[in-house]
Each structure stands twice: as structure tokens, then as C-alpha cells.
């Protein structure tokens, strides 16, 4: 049983073919897909999708790149949606200094706010980092307690940054399809990632794995990324799948009391 923990299925290029995409995912053994929102509108849309499709679950939040278009009061409305039975996480949140660093203080404020919400609802957080891992890890550390758990999605850090995350119980990392590209430089970091701290994701429609480069990524392609991880770690594919599935279950489903 495979979970794609990160697929933006509401983007037009995926949404228009949703039923075929979900069928192809099922054919590849994917049972659940977590769709992370990026703002209030997409949060509502994700809930709607989850009500129409058994395999879809929701992460609700404001993406760091969408902070510029939002005020903190957006969370008054967003919190009203968190009681929905298919909400399994807060996010995606985090920090993105690649596209815009000028509002980094606002991004931090939104990140801290979503950490607070995650704690009070006892939900894990889905963390986006781009050129910002050290700041994101520091903010997690400052706010860390036993109720906080989460995923550093599309992890691109080095071994030092990985080790900092591994010091935090209940935090996991996941890798996207770019690990299959020839110029990928993080193989050693994947090798050093313990299998009990690893999750599975696609980040659809972005970063499709080989041999789908140039296409829109979709959940069924997760198999190619997971096979690459099993090769790098010299671990049987089925053993990797079993471990990663247990981690997904533990982080997103075990602790939810509804
Ligand atoms: Zn992201
Ligand atoms: Zn994302």
C-alpha cells in the first residue's frame, strides 16, 4: 500500500483528467493521496475533492509563496475547515527564499502561526523549504514539543541539515522525482536517511521522475521515485515500501482523534 503524501491535484492540468489519474494511481498500488492546499480557496477545493474521492485526503494551509496575497486573519476561516474528517495535516507551509526573500519576516509569521494551529489541533505540518532549510529548522526547534510532528517535503538539504531534522522526534523527510535525474547531487543524503524517517511523495504536477521528464507529474509515477530510493539504499523494494507505508500511517493517520 502506497501513499502519495503530496500531490496538487487541483491544478488545472491534473484536475481536468482527475478520474484517469486516480485510476492509474490505483493500478500502481496507491491507496491514498494527500492533496496540500496553498491558500483558503484551494483548502475549500481540496475538501470538496476529498468528499468526492475516497482516496483523497487534505492538508490545509497557506504556502509561503502565497503569504504575500494573504493576511493572518485568513486562519479564522481556515480553522473552521479543520474539523473535517479527511483533514490529516496543516500545510503546505514553510519558507521559500528562492522566489521571494523580501517578505521573509511575513513568511516566518505565517509559518509560526501554522505551527501553533498544528499543535492545538494535534495535526502534523507539511513543510516547504527552498533556500530556507536552516531558518525553517530553527523555527521548528524554537516551537518544538511532543505535540509537534511533520514532514520536510521535497527535501533538498545536505547531511548536516538532515541530521538536525533527525534530532527532532516525529519529523520525516521525503524526496521527489528529481532524485532520478542524472545531475542529482543528493544521493549520499538519501543513503543517510534512515528508512524509519522517510515518506513517499510526488509533488505532482512538478518534478516528474525519469522516464516522464517533460510531462506533468502524477501520483502513479511515485513508483519510479521509490524504486530509485530502493536502488540507492540497496534495499529490496518491498521492504522499502513496507517501512515507508508504516511511516505515512504513523505520521498522518495514527494520531488523529476525531
Ligand atoms: Zn512545496
Ligand atoms: Zn507542494
Coordinates of N, CA and C and ligand atoms in Angstrom, one line a residue:
X1 N 0.8 -1.2 0.0 CA 0.0 0.0 0.0 C 0.9 1.3 0.0
X2 N 0.7 2.1 -1.0 CA 1.5 3.3 -1.1 C 0.6 4.5 -0.9
X3 N 1.2 5.5 -0.2 CA 0.6 6.8 -0.1 C 1.4 7.9 -0.8
X4 N 0.8 8.6 -1.7 CA 1.4 9.8 -2.2 C 1.1 11.0 -1.2
X5 N 2.0 11.4 -0.4 CA 1.7 12.4 0.6 C 1.7 13.8 0.1
X6 N 1.9 14.0 -1.2 CA 2.0 15.4 -1.7 C 1.7 15.5 -3.2
X7 N 0.5 15.8 -3.5 CA 0.1 16.0 -5.0 C -0.9 17.1 -5.1
X8 N -0.6 18.1 -5.8 CA -1.5 19.3 -6.0 C -2.5 19.0 -7.1
X9 N -3.5 18.1 -6.8 CA -4.4 17.6 -7.9 C -5.4 18.6 -8.4
X10 N -5.4 19.8 -7.7 CA -6.4 20.8 -8.1 C -5.8 21.7 -9.2
X11 N -4.5 21.6 -9.6 CA -4.0 22.4 -10.7 C -4.7 21.9 -12.0
X12 N -5.1 22.9 -12.8 CA -5.9 22.6 -14.0 C -5.5 21.4 -14.8
X13 N -4.1 21.3 -15.0 CA -3.6 20.2 -15.9 C -3.9 18.8 -15.3
X14 N -4.1 18.7 -14.0 CA -4.4 17.4 -13.3 C -5.9 17.3 -13.1
X15 N -6.5 18.4 -12.7 CA -7.9 18.3 -12.4 C -8.8 17.9 -13.6
X16 N -8.4 18.3 -14.7 CA -9.2 18.0 -15.9 C -9.2 16.5 -16.2
X17 N -8.1 15.8 -15.8 CA -8.0 14.4 -16.1 C -8.1 13.6 -14.8
X18 N -8.8 14.1 -13.8 CA -8.6 13.5 -12.4 C -9.0 12.0 -12.4
X19 N -10.1 11.7 -13.0 CA -10.6 10.3 -12.9 C -9.6 9.3 -13.5
X20 N -9.0 9.7 -14.6 CA -8.0 8.8 -15.2 C -6.7 8.7 -14.3
X21 N -6.3 9.9 -13.8 CA -5.2 9.9 -12.9 C -5.3 9.1 -11.7
X22 N -6.5 9.1 -11.1 CA -6.8 8.3 -9.9 C -6.8 6.8 -10.2
X23 N -7.4 6.5 -11.4 CA -7.4 5.1 -11.8 C -6.0 4.5 -12.0
X24 N -5.1 5.3 -12.7 CA -3.7 4.9 -12.9 C -3.0 4.8 -11.6
X25 N -3.3 5.6 -10.6 CA -2.7 5.6 -9.3 C -3.1 4.2 -8.6
X26 N -4.4 3.9 -8.7 CA -4.9 2.7 -8.1 C -4.2 1.5 -8.7
X27 N -4.0 1.5 -10.0 CA -3.4 0.4 -10.7 C -1.9 0.2 -10.3
X28 N -1.3 1.2 -9.8 CA 0.1 1.1 -9.3 C 0.2 0.8 -7.8
X29 N -1.0 0.6 -7.2 CA -1.0 0.3 -5.8 C -1.0 1.4 -4.8
X30 N -1.4 2.6 -5.4 CA -1.5 3.8 -4.5 C -2.9 3.8 -3.9
X31 N -3.0 3.8 -2.6 CA -4.3 3.8 -1.9 C -4.7 5.1 -1.4
X32 N -3.8 6.0 -1.1 CA -4.2 7.3 -0.5 C -3.3 8.4 -1.1
X33 N -3.9 9.5 -1.3 CA -3.2 10.7 -1.8 C -3.5 11.9 -0.9
X34 N -2.5 12.5 -0.4 CA -2.8 13.8 0.4 C -2.6 14.9 -0.5
X35 N -3.6 15.8 -0.6 CA -3.5 17.0 -1.5 C -3.3 18.2 -0.6
X36 N -2.2 18.8 -0.7 CA -1.9 20.0 0.1 C -2.4 21.3 -0.6
X37 N -3.2 22.1 0.2 CA -3.7 23.4 -0.3 C -2.6 24.4 -0.2
X38 N -2.8 25.5 -0.9 CA -1.8 26.6 -0.8 C -2.4 27.9 -0.2
X39 N -3.8 27.9 -0.1 CA -4.5 29.1 0.5 C -5.9 28.7 0.9
X40 N -6.7 29.7 1.2 CA -8.1 29.4 1.6 C -8.9 28.7 0.5
X41 N -8.8 29.3 -0.7 CA -9.6 28.8 -1.8 C -9.3 27.4 -2.1
X42 N -8.0 27.1 -2.2 CA -7.6 25.7 -2.5 C -7.9 24.8 -1.3
X43 N -7.9 25.3 -0.1 CA -8.3 24.5 1.0 C -9.8 24.0 0.9
X44 N -10.6 24.9 0.4 CA -12.0 24.5 0.2 C -12.1 23.5 -0.9
X45 N -11.3 23.8 -1.9 CA -11.4 22.9 -3.1 C -10.9 21.5 -2.8
X46 N -9.8 21.4 -2.0 CA -9.3 20.1 -1.6 C -10.3 19.3 -0.8
X47 N -11.0 20.0 0.1 CA -12.1 19.3 0.9 C -13.2 18.8 0.0
X48 N -13.5 19.6 -1.0 CA -14.6 19.1 -2.0 C -14.1 17.9 -2.7
X49 N -12.8 17.9 -3.2 CA -12.3 16.8 -3.9 C -12.2 15.5 -3.0
X50 N -11.9 15.7 -1.7 CA -11.8 14.6 -0.8 C -13.2 14.0 -0.5
X51 N -14.2 14.8 -0.6 CA -15.6 14.3 -0.4 C -16.1 13.4 -1.6
X52 N -15.5 13.8 -2.8 CA -15.9 13.1 -4.0 C -15.1 11.8 -4.3
X53 N -13.9 11.7 -3.7 CA -13.0 10.7 -4.0 C -12.4 10.0 -2.7
X54 N -12.7 8.8 -2.5 CA -12.3 8.1 -1.3 C -10.8 8.2 -1.0
X55 N -10.0 8.1 -2.1 CA -8.5 8.0 -1.8 C -7.9 9.4 -1.5
X56 N -8.6 10.5 -1.6 CA -8.0 11.8 -1.4 C -8.2 12.3 0.0
X57 N -7.1 12.7 0.6 CA -7.1 13.4 1.9 C -6.6 14.8 1.8
X58 N -6.7 15.6 2.9 CA -6.4 17.0 2.8 C -5.3 17.5 3.7
X59 N -4.5 18.4 3.3 CA -3.6 19.2 4.1 C -4.1 20.6 3.8
X60 N -4.4 21.4 4.9 CA -4.9 22.7 4.7 C -3.9 23.8 5.3
X61 N -3.7 24.8 4.5 CA -2.8 25.9 5.0 C -2.5 26.9 3.9
X62 N -1.5 27.8 4.2 CA -1.1 28.8 3.3 C 0.4 28.6 2.9
X63 N 0.6 28.4 1.7 CA 2.0 28.2 1.2 C 2.8 29.5 1.3
X64 N 4.1 29.4 1.6 CA 5.0 30.6 1.7 C 4.9 31.5 0.5
X65 N 4.8 31.0 -0.7 CA 4.7 31.8 -1.9 C 3.3 32.6 -2.0
X66 N 2.4 32.1 -1.2 CA 1.0 32.8 -1.2 C 0.8 33.7 0.0
X67 N 1.8 33.8 0.8 CA 1.8 34.7 2.0 C 1.5 36.1 1.6
X68 N 2.1 36.6 0.5 CA 2.0 38.0 0.0 C 0.6 38.4 -0.3
X69 N -0.2 37.4 -0.7 CA -1.6 37.7 -1.0 C -2.6 37.5 0.1
X70 N -2.1 37.2 1.3 CA -3.0 36.9 2.4 C -2.7 37.7 3.7
X71 N -3.7 37.8 4.6 CA -3.5 38.4 5.9 C -3.6 37.3 6.9
X72 N -3.1 37.5 8.1 CA -3.2 36.4 9.1 C -4.6 36.1 9.5
X73 N -5.5 37.0 9.2 CA -7.0 36.7 9.5 C -7.5 35.6 8.7
X74 N -6.8 35.2 7.6 CA -7.3 34.1 6.8 C -7.4 32.8 7.6
X75 N -6.7 32.7 8.7 CA -6.7 31.5 9.5 C -8.0 31.4 10.3
X76 N -8.7 32.5 10.5 CA -10.0 32.4 11.2 C -10.9 31.5 10.3
X77 N -10.9 31.7 9.0 CA -11.8 30.9 8.1 C -11.2 29.5 8.0
X78 N -9.9 29.5 7.8 CA -9.2 28.2 7.6 C -9.4 27.2 8.7
X79 N -9.4 27.8 9.9 CA -9.6 26.9 11.1 C -10.9 26.2 11.1
X80 N -11.9 26.9 10.6 CA -13.3 26.3 10.6 C -13.3 25.0 9.7
X81 N -12.4 24.9 8.8 CA -12.4 23.7 8.0 C -11.7 22.5 8.6
X82 N -10.9 22.7 9.7 CA -10.0 21.7 10.2 C -10.7 20.5 10.8
X83 N -12.0 20.7 11.2 CA -12.7 19.6 11.8 C -13.2 18.5 10.8
X84 N -13.0 18.8 9.5 CA -13.5 17.9 8.5 C -12.7 16.5 8.7
X85 N -13.5 15.4 8.4 CA -12.9 14.1 8.8 C -11.7 13.7 7.9
X86 N -11.6 14.4 6.7 CA -10.5 14.0 5.8 C -9.2 14.9 5.9
X87 N -9.3 15.8 6.8 CA -8.1 16.7 7.0 C -7.1 15.9 7.9
X88 N -5.9 15.7 7.3 CA -4.8 14.9 8.1 C -3.6 15.8 8.4
X89 N -3.5 17.0 7.9 CA -2.3 17.8 8.2 C -2.6 19.3 8.0
X90 N -1.6 20.1 8.5 CA -1.6 21.6 8.2 C -0.5 21.8 7.2
X91 N -0.9 22.5 6.1 CA 0.1 22.8 5.1 C -0.5 22.9 3.7
X92 N 0.3 23.3 2.7 CA 1.7 23.3 3.0 C 2.1 24.7 3.4
X93 N 3.0 24.7 4.4 CA 3.5 25.9 5.0 C 5.0 25.9 4.8
X94 N 5.8 26.7 5.5 CA 7.2 26.7 5.4 C 7.8 28.1 4.9
X95 N 8.9 28.0 4.3 CA 9.6 29.3 3.8 C 10.2 29.0 2.5
X96 N 10.0 30.0 1.6 CA 10.6 30.0 0.2 C 11.3 31.3 0.0
X97 N 12.7 31.2 0.0 CA 13.5 32.4 -0.3 C 14.0 32.4 -1.7
X98 N 13.6 31.4 -2.5 CA 14.1 31.3 -3.9 C 13.3 32.3 -4.7
X99 N 11.9 32.2 -4.6 CA 11.1 33.1 -5.4 C 11.0 34.5 -4.9
X100 N 11.0 34.6 -3.6 CA 10.9 36.0 -3.0 C 11.4 36.0 -1.5
X101 N 12.5 36.7 -1.3 CA 13.0 36.7 0.1 C 12.6 38.0 0.8
X102 N 12.1 39.0 0.0 CA 11.8 40.3 0.5 C 10.8 40.3 1.7
X103 N 9.9 39.3 1.6 CA 8.9 39.2 2.7 C 9.1 38.0 3.7
X104 N 10.4 37.7 3.9 CA 10.8 36.6 4.7 C 10.2 36.7 6.1
X105 N 10.1 37.9 6.7 CA 9.5 38.1 8.0 C 8.1 37.7 8.0
X106 N 7.3 38.1 7.0 CA 5.9 37.7 6.9 C 5.8 36.2 6.8
X107 N 6.6 35.6 5.9 CA 6.6 34.1 5.8 C 6.8 33.4 7.1
X108 N 7.8 34.0 7.9 CA 8.0 33.3 9.2 C 6.8 33.4 10.1
X109 N 6.2 34.6 10.0 CA 5.0 34.8 10.9 C 3.9 33.8 10.5
X110 N 3.7 33.6 9.2 CA 2.6 32.6 8.8 C 3.1 31.2 9.2
X111 N 4.3 30.9 9.1 CA 4.8 29.6 9.4 C 4.6 29.3 10.9
X112 N 5.0 30.3 11.8 CA 4.8 30.1 13.2 C 3.3 30.0 13.5
X113 N 2.5 30.8 12.9 CA 1.0 30.7 13.1 C 0.5 29.3 12.8
X114 N 1.0 28.7 11.7 CA 0.5 27.4 11.3 C 1.1 26.3 12.2
X115 N 2.3 26.5 12.8 CA 2.8 25.6 13.8 C 1.9 25.6 15.0
X116 N 1.5 26.8 15.4 CA 0.6 26.9 16.6 C -0.7 26.1 16.3
X117 N -1.3 26.3 15.1 CA -2.5 25.7 14.8 C -2.3 24.2 14.8
X118 N -1.2 23.7 14.2 CA -1.0 22.3 14.1 C -0.9 21.7 15.5
X119 N -0.3 22.4 16.4 CA -0.2 21.9 17.8 C -1.5 21.8 18.5
X120 N -2.3 22.9 18.3 CA -3.6 22.9 19.0 C -4.6 21.8 18.4
X121 N -4.4 21.5 17.2 CA -5.3 20.5 16.6 C -4.6 19.1 16.5
X122 N -3.4 19.1 17.1 CA -2.6 17.8 17.0 C -2.6 17.2 15.6
X123 N -2.2 18.1 14.7 CA -2.0 17.6 13.3 C -0.6 17.8 12.9
X124 N 0.0 17.0 12.1 CA 1.3 17.2 11.6 C 1.4 18.4 10.6
X125 N 2.6 19.0 10.4 CA 2.7 20.0 9.4 C 3.5 19.6 8.2
X126 N 3.1 20.1 7.1 CA 3.8 19.8 5.8 C 4.7 21.0 5.5
X127 N 6.0 20.8 5.5 CA 6.9 22.0 5.4 C 7.6 22.1 4.1
X128 N 7.4 23.2 3.4 CA 8.1 23.5 2.1 C 9.3 24.4 2.5
X129 N 10.5 24.0 1.9 CA 11.7 24.8 2.1 C 12.4 24.9 0.7
X130 N 12.7 26.2 0.4 CA 13.6 26.4 -0.8 C 14.5 27.5 -0.4
X131 N 15.8 27.2 -0.4 CA 16.9 28.0 0.0 C 16.6 28.5 1.5
X132 N 16.0 27.7 2.3 CA 15.5 28.2 3.6 C 15.5 27.2 4.7
X133 N 16.2 26.1 4.4 CA 16.1 24.9 5.4 C 16.6 25.3 6.8
X134 N 17.7 26.1 6.9 CA 18.2 26.4 8.2 C 17.2 27.2 9.0
X135 N 16.6 28.2 8.4 CA 15.6 29.1 9.1 C 14.4 28.2 9.5
X136 N 14.0 27.4 8.6 CA 12.8 26.5 8.9 C 13.1 25.6 10.1
X137 N 14.2 25.0 10.0 CA 14.6 24.0 11.1 C 14.7 24.8 12.5
X138 N 15.2 26.0 12.4 CA 15.3 26.8 13.7 C 14.0 27.2 14.2
X139 N 13.0 27.5 13.3 CA 11.7 27.9 13.8 C 11.0 26.6 14.4
X140 N 11.2 25.5 13.8 CA 10.6 24.2 14.3 C 11.2 24.0 15.7
X141 N 12.6 24.1 15.8 CA 13.2 23.9 17.1 C 12.7 24.8 18.2
X142 N 12.5 26.1 17.8 CA 12.0 27.1 18.8 C 10.6 26.7 19.3
X143 N 9.9 26.0 18.5 CA 8.5 25.8 18.8 C 8.2 24.3 19.1
X144 N 9.3 23.5 19.2 CA 9.2 22.1 19.3 C 8.6 21.6 20.6
X145 N 7.7 20.7 20.6 CA 7.3 20.0 21.8 C 6.7 18.6 21.4
X146 N 6.2 17.9 22.3 CA 5.8 16.5 22.0 C 4.6 16.4 21.1
X147 N 3.8 17.5 21.0 CA 2.7 17.6 20.1 C 3.0 17.9 18.7
X148 N 4.2 18.3 18.4 CA 4.6 18.8 17.1 C 5.2 17.6 16.3
X149 N 4.7 17.5 15.1 CA 5.3 16.4 14.2 C 5.1 17.0 12.7
X150 N 5.9 16.4 11.8 CA 5.8 16.9 10.5 C 6.7 16.3 9.4
X151 N 6.6 16.9 8.2 CA 7.3 16.4 7.1 C 8.0 17.5 6.4
X152 N 9.3 17.3 6.2 CA 10.1 18.2 5.3 C 9.9 17.7 3.9
X153 N 9.0 18.3 3.1 CA 8.7 17.7 1.8 C 9.7 18.2 0.8
X154 N 9.9 17.4 -0.2 CA 10.8 17.7 -1.3 C 12.2 18.1 -0.7
X155 N 12.7 17.3 0.2 CA 13.9 17.7 0.9 C 15.1 17.8 0.0
X156 N 15.8 18.9 0.2 CA 17.0 19.1 -0.7 C 18.2 19.5 0.1
X157 N 18.2 19.2 1.4 CA 19.3 19.6 2.3 C 20.5 18.8 2.2
X158 N 21.5 19.2 2.9 CA 22.8 18.4 3.0 C 22.7 17.5 4.2
X159 N 23.8 16.8 4.5 CA 23.8 15.9 5.6 C 23.7 16.6 6.9
X160 N 24.3 17.7 7.1 CA 24.2 18.5 8.3 C 22.8 18.8 8.6
X161 N 22.1 19.3 7.6 CA 20.7 19.7 7.7 C 19.8 18.5 8.0
X162 N 20.1 17.4 7.3 CA 19.4 16.1 7.6 C 19.5 15.7 9.1
X163 N 20.7 15.8 9.5 CA 21.0 15.4 10.9 C 20.2 16.2 11.9
X164 N 20.1 17.5 11.6 CA 19.3 18.4 12.5 C 17.9 18.0 12.6
X165 N 17.3 17.6 11.4 CA 15.9 17.1 11.4 C 15.8 15.8 12.1
X166 N 16.8 14.9 11.9 CA 16.7 13.6 12.6 C 16.7 13.7 14.1
X167 N 17.3 14.8 14.6 CA 17.3 15.0 16.1 C 15.9 15.3 16.6
X168 N 15.0 15.7 15.7 CA 13.6 16.0 16.1 C 12.7 14.8 16.0
X169 N 12.3 14.2 17.1 CA 11.4 13.0 17.0 C 10.2 13.4 16.3
X170 N 9.6 12.5 15.5 CA 8.3 12.7 14.8 C 8.4 13.6 13.6
X171 N 9.7 13.9 13.1 CA 9.8 14.6 11.9 C 10.4 13.7 10.8
X172 N 9.9 13.8 9.6 CA 10.3 13.0 8.5 C 10.7 13.8 7.3
X173 N 11.4 13.2 6.3 CA 11.7 13.8 5.1 C 11.2 13.0 3.9
X174 N 11.0 13.6 2.8 CA 10.6 12.9 1.6 C 11.3 13.5 0.4
X175 N 11.5 12.7 -0.7 CA 12.2 13.1 -1.9 C 11.3 13.0 -3.1
X176 N 11.5 13.9 -4.1 CA 10.7 13.9 -5.3 C 11.4 13.3 -6.5
X177 N 10.8 13.4 -7.6 CA 11.3 12.7 -8.8 C 12.6 13.2 -9.3
X178 N 13.0 14.4 -8.9 CA 14.3 14.9 -9.3 C 15.5 14.0 -8.9
X179 N 15.3 13.1 -7.9 CA 16.4 12.3 -7.5 C 16.7 11.2 -8.6
X180 N 15.9 11.1 -9.6 CA 16.2 10.2 -10.7 C 17.0 10.9 -11.8
X181 N 17.2 12.2 -11.7 CA 17.9 12.9 -12.8 C 19.4 12.7 -12.7
X182 N 20.0 12.7 -13.9 CA 21.4 12.5 -14.0 C 22.3 13.4 -13.1
X183 N 21.9 14.7 -13.0 CA 22.7 15.7 -12.3 C 22.3 15.8 -10.8
X184 N 21.5 14.9 -10.3 CA 21.1 14.9 -8.9 C 22.3 14.7 -8.0
X185 N 22.5 15.7 -7.0 CA 23.7 15.7 -6.2 C 23.5 15.2 -4.8
X186 N 22.3 14.7 -4.5 CA 22.0 14.4 -3.1 C 21.9 12.9 -2.7
X187 N 22.5 12.1 -3.6 CA 22.4 10.6 -3.4 C 22.9 10.2 -2.0
X188 N 24.0 10.8 -1.6 CA 24.6 10.5 -0.3 C 23.6 10.8 0.9
X189 N 22.9 11.9 0.7 CA 21.9 12.3 1.7 C 20.8 11.3 1.8
X190 N 20.3 10.8 0.7 CA 19.3 9.7 0.7 C 19.8 8.5 1.4
X191 N 21.1 8.1 1.0 CA 21.7 7.0 1.7 C 21.7 7.1 3.2
X192 N 21.9 8.3 3.7 CA 22.0 8.6 5.1 C 20.6 8.7 5.8
X193 N 19.6 8.8 5.0 CA 18.2 9.0 5.6 C 17.7 7.6 6.1
X194 N 17.5 7.5 7.4 CA 17.0 6.2 7.9 C 15.6 5.9 7.3
X195 N 15.4 4.6 7.1 CA 14.2 4.2 6.4 C 13.0 4.5 7.3
X196 N 13.2 4.6 8.6 CA 12.1 4.9 9.5 C 11.8 6.4 9.6
X197 N 12.4 7.2 8.8 CA 12.2 8.6 8.8 C 11.8 9.1 7.4
X198 N 11.5 8.2 6.6 CA 11.3 8.5 5.1 C 9.8 8.4 4.8
X199 N 9.3 9.4 4.0 CA 7.9 9.3 3.4 C 8.0 9.3 1.9
X200 N 6.8 9.0 1.3 CA 6.7 8.9 -0.2 C 5.9 10.1 -0.7
X201 N 6.4 10.7 -1.8 CA 5.6 11.8 -2.4 C 6.0 12.0 -3.8
X202 N 5.1 12.7 -4.6 CA 5.4 13.1 -5.9 C 5.6 14.6 -6.1
X203 N 4.9 15.4 -5.3 CA 4.8 16.9 -5.6 C 4.2 17.2 -7.0
X204 N 3.3 16.3 -7.4 CA 2.6 16.5 -8.7 C 2.0 17.9 -8.7
X205 N 2.0 18.6 -9.8 CA 2.4 18.2 -11.2 C 3.9 18.5 -11.4
X206 N 4.7 18.8 -10.4 CA 6.1 19.2 -10.6 C 7.0 17.9 -10.5
X207 N 8.3 18.1 -11.0 CA 9.4 17.2 -10.8 C 9.1 15.7 -11.2
X208 N 8.6 15.5 -12.4 CA 8.3 14.1 -12.7 C 9.6 13.3 -12.8
X209 N 9.6 12.0 -12.3 CA 10.8 11.2 -12.4 C 11.1 10.7 -13.8
X210 N 12.3 10.3 -14.1 CA 12.6 9.6 -15.3 C 11.8 8.3 -15.4
X211 N 11.1 7.9 -16.4 CA 11.2 8.5 -17.8 C 10.2 9.4 -18.2
X212 N 9.6 10.2 -17.3 CA 8.5 11.1 -17.6 C 8.8 12.5 -17.6
X213 N 10.1 12.8 -17.7 CA 10.6 14.2 -17.7 C 9.9 14.9 -18.9
X214 N 9.5 16.2 -18.6 CA 8.8 16.9 -19.7 C 7.3 16.8 -19.6
X215 N 6.8 15.7 -18.9 CA 5.4 15.6 -18.7 C 5.0 16.2 -17.4
X216 N 3.7 16.2 -17.2 CA 3.2 16.6 -15.9 C 3.3 15.4 -14.9
X217 N 3.8 15.6 -13.8 CA 3.9 14.5 -12.8 C 2.6 14.2 -12.3
X218 N 2.4 12.9 -11.9 CA 1.1 12.4 -11.3 C 1.4 11.3 -10.3
X219 N 0.5 11.0 -9.4 CA 0.7 10.1 -8.4 C 1.3 8.7 -8.8
X220 N 0.8 8.2 -9.9 CA 1.2 6.8 -10.4 C 2.7 6.8 -10.6
X221 N 3.3 7.9 -10.9 CA 4.8 7.9 -11.2 C 5.6 7.8 -9.9
X222 N 5.0 7.8 -8.8 CA 5.7 7.7 -7.5 C 6.6 6.4 -7.5
X223 N 6.1 5.4 -8.2 CA 6.8 4.1 -8.2 C 8.2 4.3 -8.7
X224 N 8.4 5.1 -9.7 CA 9.8 5.3 -10.2 C 10.7 5.9 -9.2
X225 N 10.2 6.9 -8.5 CA 11.0 7.5 -7.4 C 11.3 6.6 -6.3
X226 N 10.3 5.8 -5.9 CA 10.6 4.9 -4.8 C 11.5 3.8 -5.2
X227 N 11.4 3.3 -6.5 CA 12.4 2.3 -6.9 C 13.8 2.8 -6.9
X228 N 14.0 4.1 -7.3 CA 15.3 4.7 -7.3 C 15.8 4.8 -5.8
X229 N 15.0 5.1 -4.9 CA 15.4 5.2 -3.5 C 15.9 3.8 -3.0
X230 N 15.1 2.7 -3.4 CA 15.5 1.4 -3.0 C 16.8 1.0 -3.7
X231 N 17.1 1.4 -4.9 CA 18.4 1.2 -5.5 C 19.5 1.9 -4.8
X232 N 19.3 3.2 -4.5 CA 20.3 3.9 -3.8 C 20.7 3.3 -2.4
X233 N 19.6 2.9 -1.7 CA 19.8 2.3 -0.4 C 20.1 0.8 -0.4
X234 N 20.2 0.3 -1.6 CA 20.4 -1.2 -1.8 C 19.5 -2.0 -0.9
X235 N 18.2 -1.7 -1.0 CA 17.2 -2.3 -0.2 C 16.1 -2.9 -1.1
X236 N 15.6 -4.0 -0.7 CA 14.5 -4.6 -1.5 C 13.4 -3.6 -1.6
X237 N 12.8 -3.5 -2.8 CA 11.7 -2.5 -3.0 C 10.6 -2.8 -2.0
X238 N 10.2 -4.0 -1.8 CA 9.0 -4.3 -0.9 C 9.3 -4.0 0.5
X239 N 10.6 -4.1 0.9 CA 10.9 -3.8 2.3 C 10.9 -2.3 2.5
X240 N 11.4 -1.5 1.5 CA 11.3 -0.1 1.5 C 9.8 0.4 1.6
X241 N 9.0 -0.2 0.7 CA 7.6 0.2 0.7 C 6.9 -0.1 2.0
X242 N 7.2 -1.2 2.7 CA 6.6 -1.5 3.9 C 6.9 -0.5 5.0
X243 N 8.2 -0.1 5.0 CA 8.7 0.9 6.0 C 8.1 2.2 5.8
X244 N 8.1 2.7 4.5 CA 7.6 4.0 4.2 C 6.1 4.1 4.5
X245 N 5.4 3.0 4.1 CA 3.9 3.0 4.4 C 3.6 3.1 5.9
X246 N 4.4 2.4 6.7 CA 4.2 2.5 8.1 C 4.4 3.9 8.6
X247 N 5.4 4.6 8.1 CA 5.7 5.9 8.5 C 4.6 6.9 8.1
X248 N 4.0 6.7 6.9 CA 2.9 7.5 6.5 C 1.7 7.3 7.4
X249 N 1.5 6.1 7.8 CA 0.4 5.7 8.7 C 0.6 6.4 10.0
X250 N 1.8 6.3 10.5 CA 2.1 6.8 11.8 C 1.9 8.3 11.9
X251 N 2.5 9.0 10.9 CA 2.5 10.5 11.0 C 1.1 11.1 10.7
X252 N 0.4 10.6 9.7 CA -0.8 11.2 9.2 C -2.1 10.6 9.8
X253 N -2.0 9.3 10.1 CA -3.3 8.7 10.5 C -3.4 8.2 11.9
X254 N -2.3 7.8 12.5 CA -2.4 7.1 13.8 C -2.8 8.1 14.9
X255 N -2.4 9.3 14.9 CA -2.6 10.2 16.0 C -3.8 11.0 15.9
X256 N -4.6 10.9 14.8 CA -5.7 11.7 14.6 C -6.9 11.2 15.5
X257 N -7.4 12.1 16.3 CA -8.5 11.7 17.1 C -9.7 12.5 16.6
X258 N -10.7 11.9 16.0 CA -11.8 12.7 15.5 C -13.1 12.1 15.9
Ligands
LIG1 ZN1 6.4 22.6 -1.7
LIG2 ZN1 3.6 21.4 -2.7

